Amino acid sequence: QVQLDGSGGGLVQAGGSLRLSCEASGVAFKTLGMGWFRQAPGKEREFVARVDWAGGSTSYDDSVKGRFTVSRDNAKNTVYLQMNSLKPEDTAVYYCNARLRLFSAWHRIDDYWGQGTQVTVSS
């Protein structure tokens, strides 16, 4: 199967920065895109940012535009999220997402999720 191994969360003061990373590994697959979602206490999981694997195009939620940057390393099957100018409202568990085709099931596109990493921004 596929595993997503994320890291980089932590506690930071408002205005600070953190960098998250997430590596996909496991059975043979083709990555179509990877990105990040987040879930704050009492709220639903929401989209943060995504990068297309082939062309590198990116998309962001309006709440993080200009502050967060998503990037990829194709060779390492790794996605990064550079978070600058963090705000208390960015506090959440951040989940890595990967949209993949498994070589063993080429007709399907599946979403995989990391275990989540806590980001806490103090005011």
XYZ file of C-alpha atoms in Angstrom:
123
model
C 0.000 0.000 0.000
C 0.920 3.667 0.150
C 2.189 5.535 3.191
C 2.347 9.281 3.688
C 4.936 10.334 6.255
C 4.502 13.921 7.380
C 6.573 16.074 9.696
C 7.354 19.643 10.671
C 4.498 20.756 12.880
C 4.939 22.489 16.208
C 4.278 25.544 18.347
C 5.129 28.995 17.051
C 4.271 32.573 17.927
C 2.083 34.674 15.677
C 4.114 36.061 12.811
C 6.458 33.089 12.837
C 7.119 30.396 10.269
C 6.963 26.630 9.998
C 7.707 24.205 7.185
C 5.774 20.973 6.755
C 6.906 18.078 4.610
C 5.266 14.851 3.514
C 6.761 11.926 1.619
C 4.744 9.312 -0.227
C 6.139 5.785 -0.372
C 5.061 2.211 -0.867
C 3.900 0.188 -3.830
C 4.524 1.486 -7.329
C 2.381 4.486 -8.179
C 2.152 7.627 -10.268
C 1.605 10.844 -8.377
C -0.957 13.173 -9.914
C -0.839 15.797 -7.197
C -0.186 16.366 -3.519
C -1.372 18.951 -1.079
C -2.478 19.924 2.371
C -5.734 20.145 4.266
C -6.304 21.242 7.847
C -8.846 20.685 10.576
C -9.295 22.987 13.545
C -11.122 21.834 16.697
C -14.857 21.742 16.135
C -14.527 22.452 12.422
C -14.574 20.400 9.253
C -11.420 19.555 7.335
C -10.662 22.283 4.799
C -8.427 22.653 1.761
C -5.211 24.631 2.199
C -2.997 24.181 -0.856
C -2.217 21.781 -3.679
C 0.470 21.274 -6.335
C 0.023 19.426 -9.610
C 2.792 16.892 -10.048
C 3.280 17.110 -13.794
C 3.252 20.832 -14.449
C 3.790 22.184 -10.970
C 0.762 24.462 -10.982
C -0.445 25.403 -7.527
C -3.686 26.428 -5.902
C -4.414 27.926 -2.488
C -7.308 28.728 -0.242
C -7.828 32.480 -0.064
C -7.054 32.484 3.655
C -3.418 31.467 3.072
C -2.598 33.152 -0.243
C 0.525 35.264 0.002
C 1.586 33.597 3.260
C 1.878 29.887 2.433
C 3.844 28.300 -0.392
C 3.372 24.702 -1.550
C 6.170 23.013 -3.480
C 7.249 19.539 -4.559
C 10.275 17.349 -5.099
C 9.271 14.863 -7.776
C 12.287 12.624 -7.260
C 11.527 12.246 -3.558
C 7.730 12.092 -3.933
C 7.635 14.806 -1.308
C 5.430 17.848 -0.891
C 6.300 20.836 1.277
C 4.270 23.634 2.818
C 6.183 26.747 3.824
C 4.010 28.718 6.212
C 4.971 32.332 6.930
C 3.263 35.125 8.844
C 1.335 32.540 10.824
C -1.813 33.612 12.622
C -3.622 32.039 15.598
C -6.432 31.077 13.227
C -3.970 28.845 11.361
C -3.926 26.548 14.403
C -5.086 23.110 13.287
C -4.028 19.580 12.507
C -2.543 19.629 9.022
C -3.084 16.581 6.823
C -1.054 15.663 3.786
C -3.045 14.413 0.787
C -1.808 12.526 -2.259
C -3.820 11.764 -5.392
C -2.297 8.699 -7.018
C -2.715 5.994 -9.600
C -1.409 2.631 -8.428
C 0.334 0.632 -11.150
C -1.693 -2.364 -9.945
C -4.991 -0.466 -10.419
C -4.307 1.956 -13.256
C -7.977 2.567 -14.017
C -8.489 4.249 -10.631
C -7.449 7.497 -9.033
C -7.291 7.289 -5.250
C -6.728 9.768 -2.459
C -4.378 8.927 0.401
C -3.957 10.775 3.682
C -1.163 11.274 6.170
C -1.636 10.883 9.894
C -1.754 14.633 10.545
C 0.642 17.005 12.244
C -0.332 19.623 14.816
C 0.386 23.288 14.143
C -0.286 25.663 17.033
C 0.123 29.424 16.689
C 0.082 31.430 19.892
C -0.986 35.072 20.014
